């Protein structure tokens, strides 16, 4: 009887593992945009601070995005991707005048593909929330909410952030 | 007479050009640290916000600095360099809840050379202010002022900023 229970327990463990493996793909937004890899190494476009959300943020860009930011070419070329990373703010424990990143809050992407995303200015939007990178939105229509906010920026191809320049 | 005045004017212009050319080296701090080139392309360590100075900032690191930030290796190796860029804040003209970079304020560097800078924790400090990158400090002693502020951070090899992480 002990042997049979052991066999059942082992089988159950394997089943759980198999079920887990089935879920192990990267997080995917309701519009099919898969969590982007390697974005943390991209170059800086600019930092920002959102007191209303208690977020400190940076906008990074892949090579195509940064190149277009520098040259001023608009619209951005297909393949340009921006990543906006937000952390909850905290005071530096050794220097409380400085507001610095606390826990990760979310990361948002804008992915340029003029054909594929023509309903939303040629940009695919995605947001992944919290440490578990939970995809934002119930269905593909969530991107209309993103685009509504970006729409007034038509003059900069719907992008809020400009390159923070140095002399 | 007109011809003579013209010759004098041309000669004066050449002298002015020559004098300008003599000054055309990169800005240099009083301790001999020359303005670092190419730092704007380095990877992000973290953003910060300084309400007391009305600055929004990012700290970037060269390859050696970023590698040590990731691994946690301390002290930082010789050759590690951090750049802290500060811009005056402004509200985004299309989205006033967002505080974003306005005019460039200054850039500061920490350059690791344990032997050369042993008086200041193995770090060479430099600050270049404003659009003209005016070197900060009257004499090499200015670095003691920088170090006084960083000294409590001995546990992190005198560096305030830690890598802002993402999941």
XYZ file of C-alpha atoms in Angstrom:
334
model
C 0.000 0.000 0.000
C 2.870 2.361 0.866
C 4.492 1.438 -2.430
C 1.275 2.165 -4.358
C 0.884 5.582 -2.625
C 4.489 6.372 -3.423
C 3.929 5.527 -7.074
C 0.819 7.748 -7.151
C 2.731 10.604 -5.475
C 5.581 10.346 -7.985
C 3.100 10.260 -10.883
C 1.312 13.328 -9.475
C 4.632 15.165 -9.180
C 5.455 14.374 -12.831
C 2.020 15.562 -13.926
C 2.489 18.836 -12.027
C 5.894 19.296 -13.642
C 4.441 18.620 -17.106
C 1.586 21.114 -16.517
C 4.114 23.694 -15.309
C 6.297 23.157 -18.360
C 3.269 23.865 -20.561
C 2.907 27.299 -18.940
C 6.585 28.118 -19.035
C 6.528 30.286 -22.191
C 7.307 34.000 -21.869
C 4.437 36.295 -20.806
C 2.328 37.339 -23.799
C 0.023 40.376 -24.107
C -3.595 39.837 -25.307
C -2.594 41.228 -28.727
C 0.062 38.534 -29.111
C 3.094 40.660 -28.215
C 5.560 38.453 -26.396
C 7.661 39.869 -23.544
C 10.777 41.366 -25.142
C 14.132 39.944 -24.061
C 17.374 41.849 -23.523
C 15.821 45.317 -23.384
C 17.564 46.210 -20.102
C 20.848 46.527 -22.044
C 19.457 49.029 -24.579
C 20.620 52.638 -24.696
C 18.908 55.396 -22.783
C 16.432 57.706 -24.482
C 15.532 59.611 -21.291
C 14.530 59.241 -17.645
C 11.192 60.444 -16.296
C 9.485 60.872 -12.949
C 5.761 60.410 -12.318
C 4.834 61.830 -8.920
C 1.167 60.868 -9.512
C 2.133 57.180 -9.755
C 5.174 57.360 -7.449
C 7.211 55.946 -10.313
C 10.712 56.690 -11.470
C 11.178 55.573 -15.040
C 13.552 55.268 -17.939
C 12.782 54.946 -21.601
C 15.306 52.793 -23.469
C 15.437 52.152 -27.199
C 16.788 49.405 -29.420
C 19.349 50.327 -32.083
C 16.763 51.310 -34.708
C 14.858 53.474 -32.229
C 17.969 55.270 -30.919
C 19.258 55.892 -34.443
C 15.962 57.536 -35.412
C 15.884 59.539 -32.162
C 19.326 60.926 -33.036
C 18.610 61.678 -36.682
C 15.094 62.967 -36.068
C 13.746 60.716 -38.856
C 9.957 60.268 -38.564
C 8.011 58.052 -38.769
C 10.187 55.582 -36.899
C 11.244 52.629 -39.076
C 9.681 49.181 -38.741
C 11.658 47.316 -36.095
C 12.130 50.313 -33.796
C 11.239 49.352 -30.230
C 10.976 51.446 -27.086
C 10.892 50.038 -23.547
C 9.587 52.177 -20.688
C 10.608 50.704 -17.336
C 8.940 51.944 -14.148
C 10.065 51.352 -10.591
C 8.245 52.440 -7.446
C 10.180 55.313 -5.879
C 12.067 55.194 -2.610
C 14.450 57.528 -0.805
C 18.106 56.593 -0.903
C 18.745 55.051 2.531
C 22.070 56.929 2.845
C 20.978 60.142 1.109
C 17.245 60.829 1.527
C 17.296 63.867 -0.798
C 17.690 61.439 -3.690
C 14.642 59.585 -5.020
C 15.755 56.281 -6.523
C 14.254 53.052 -7.896
C 12.541 50.765 -5.428
C 10.657 47.610 -6.483
C 10.035 47.055 -10.182
C 6.526 48.226 -11.133
C 6.082 47.479 -14.845
C 7.615 47.608 -18.297
C 5.842 48.844 -21.421
C 6.828 48.376 -25.038
C 6.074 50.196 -28.276
C 6.991 48.083 -31.292
C 6.909 49.712 -34.721
C 5.347 47.775 -37.588
C 3.429 50.188 -39.787
C 1.457 47.418 -41.510
C 0.730 45.077 -38.638
C -0.358 47.799 -36.199
C -1.898 50.309 -38.591
C -4.981 50.728 -36.330
C -2.778 52.223 -33.596
C -0.416 54.526 -35.466
C 1.836 51.702 -36.618
C 2.777 50.831 -33.048
C 2.153 47.616 -31.149
C 1.655 48.280 -27.443
C 2.247 45.930 -24.525
C 2.566 46.254 -20.761
C 3.834 43.666 -18.284
C 3.102 44.378 -14.643
C 4.927 43.488 -11.439
C 7.636 41.000 -10.620
C 5.586 38.261 -12.325
C 5.303 40.347 -15.560
C 1.535 39.907 -15.721
C 0.299 40.950 -19.196
C -1.986 43.979 -19.050
C -5.390 43.966 -20.762
C -8.279 41.524 -21.103
C -8.372 41.334 -24.891
C -6.536 42.852 -27.889
C -8.685 45.992 -27.587
C -6.578 47.157 -24.619
C -4.166 48.765 -27.087
C -6.801 51.369 -27.974
C -6.458 52.652 -24.410
C -2.682 53.028 -24.893
C -3.091 54.685 -28.247
C -5.717 57.159 -26.995
C -3.062 58.639 -24.722
C -0.376 58.681 -27.439
C -2.594 60.017 -30.215
C -1.951 63.744 -29.494
C 1.757 63.071 -30.184
C 1.139 62.465 -33.899
C 3.790 65.110 -34.657
C 6.455 62.874 -33.113
C 5.011 59.631 -34.567
C 3.009 59.090 -31.328
C 6.124 58.936 -29.115
C 6.195 61.080 -25.953
C 9.888 60.858 -25.192
C 12.649 62.719 -26.950
C 16.338 61.959 -26.611
C 17.795 63.572 -23.463
C 20.836 65.263 -24.924
C 24.265 66.128 -23.564
C 26.723 68.747 -24.917
C 43.518 102.759 -46.679
C 40.522 100.506 -47.123
C 42.865 97.749 -48.313
C 45.110 98.180 -45.252
C 42.109 98.021 -42.870
C 40.914 94.889 -44.647
C 44.336 93.280 -44.224
C 44.338 94.171 -40.512
C 40.813 92.766 -40.093
C 41.772 89.504 -41.794
C 44.929 89.240 -39.669
C 42.866 89.845 -36.502
C 40.415 87.154 -37.564
C 43.262 84.670 -38.057
C 44.734 85.556 -34.665
C 41.354 85.018 -33.020
C 41.028 81.641 -34.754
C 44.537 80.647 -33.649
C 43.814 81.643 -30.042
C 40.574 79.675 -30.142
C 42.366 76.643 -31.546
C 44.789 76.770 -28.613
C 41.844 76.423 -26.207
C 40.120 73.747 -28.205
C 41.226 70.772 -26.065
C 38.537 68.922 -24.112
C 37.521 70.402 -20.735
C 39.824 69.195 -17.959
C 39.117 69.081 -14.213
C 41.660 70.641 -11.801
C 42.861 67.126 -10.888
C 43.725 66.417 -14.530
C 40.669 64.322 -15.381
C 39.735 65.019 -18.988
C 36.086 65.121 -20.053
C 35.117 61.525 -20.917
C 33.904 60.868 -24.469
C 31.165 58.478 -25.551
C 29.598 58.055 -22.111
C 26.076 58.872 -23.359
C 25.993 55.456 -25.075
C 26.826 53.500 -21.897
C 24.320 51.199 -20.231
C 21.976 52.366 -17.526
C 22.750 51.702 -13.880
C 19.715 53.620 -12.564
C 17.743 56.847 -12.812
C 17.358 59.266 -9.908
C 15.386 62.384 -9.062
C 16.640 65.216 -6.878
C 13.764 67.494 -5.897
C 16.159 69.693 -3.862
C 18.161 70.512 -7.008
C 15.262 70.195 -9.477
C 17.352 67.609 -11.318
C 16.386 64.427 -13.056
C 19.389 62.176 -13.449
C 20.699 58.919 -14.772
C 23.766 57.014 -13.753
C 25.397 55.131 -16.621
C 28.375 52.786 -16.435
C 31.045 51.623 -18.836
C 31.387 47.890 -19.483
C 33.648 47.232 -16.487
C 31.334 49.147 -14.155
C 28.158 47.427 -15.379
C 29.768 43.990 -15.171
C 30.743 44.596 -11.537
C 27.283 46.024 -10.755
C 25.753 42.786 -12.055
C 28.156 40.393 -10.339
C 28.302 42.360 -7.095
C 32.125 42.215 -7.142
C 33.625 44.860 -4.832
C 35.848 46.822 -4.925
C 35.169 47.861 -8.532
C 38.053 46.985 -10.857
C 40.466 49.607 -12.170
C 38.960 51.019 -15.341
C 35.368 51.047 -14.087
C 33.788 54.427 -14.803
C 30.406 55.833 -13.795
C 28.791 58.891 -15.382
C 26.002 60.717 -13.568
C 24.123 63.015 -15.941
C 21.785 65.661 -14.530
C 19.187 67.676 -16.423
C 17.027 70.442 -15.013
C 13.460 69.146 -14.706
C 10.500 70.307 -16.741
C 6.931 69.119 -17.183
C 6.163 67.266 -20.389
C 4.401 69.869 -22.557
C 1.791 67.307 -23.686
C 1.517 65.423 -20.396
C 2.245 67.643 -17.368
C 2.060 64.751 -14.873
C 5.381 63.571 -16.255
C 8.601 65.253 -15.100
C 11.200 64.957 -17.847
C 14.676 66.285 -18.733
C 14.951 69.962 -19.570
C 18.294 71.698 -20.182
C 21.470 69.778 -19.410
C 22.801 70.721 -15.945
C 26.026 68.774 -15.416
C 27.793 65.464 -15.743
C 29.931 63.856 -13.058
C 32.378 60.996 -13.374
C 33.868 58.472 -10.969
C 36.903 56.753 -12.467
C 38.388 53.784 -10.627
C 42.159 53.586 -10.291
C 42.999 52.195 -6.876
C 46.626 53.366 -7.030
C 46.265 56.769 -8.668
C 43.346 57.925 -6.523
C 44.108 56.150 -3.259
C 43.460 59.345 -1.227
C 39.793 59.265 -2.299
C 38.851 55.605 -2.031
C 40.487 54.672 -5.334
C 38.120 56.913 -7.281
C 38.942 59.945 -9.391
C 36.132 62.490 -9.317
C 35.247 65.116 -11.910
C 32.267 67.351 -12.634
C 31.587 69.383 -15.779
C 28.869 72.007 -15.484
C 26.434 73.486 -17.989
C 26.308 73.472 -21.749
C 29.931 74.705 -21.846
C 31.077 71.780 -19.604
C 32.902 74.097 -17.216
C 35.203 72.018 -14.960
C 34.157 72.205 -11.313
C 36.670 73.072 -8.581
C 39.486 75.585 -8.124
C 42.290 73.130 -7.462
C 42.806 69.359 -7.158
C 41.542 69.526 -3.561
C 37.964 69.795 -4.829
C 37.794 65.997 -4.956
C 37.886 65.859 -1.145
C 34.482 67.541 -1.200
C 33.146 64.808 -3.517
C 34.690 62.064 -1.445
C 33.328 63.434 1.856
C 29.836 62.765 0.555
C 30.686 59.294 -0.798
C 32.706 58.166 2.232
C 29.728 56.705 4.174
C 29.198 54.296 1.232
C 32.415 52.387 1.993
C 30.363 49.168 2.064
C 29.581 49.580 -1.641
C 33.095 50.822 -2.544
C 31.892 54.453 -2.140
C 29.246 54.177 -4.867
C 25.708 55.383 -4.080
C 23.886 53.800 -6.974
C 22.964 50.159 -7.303
C 21.749 48.516 -10.494
C 18.016 49.105 -11.033
C 16.861 45.577 -11.737
C 14.078 44.104 -13.827
C 12.524 40.615 -13.509
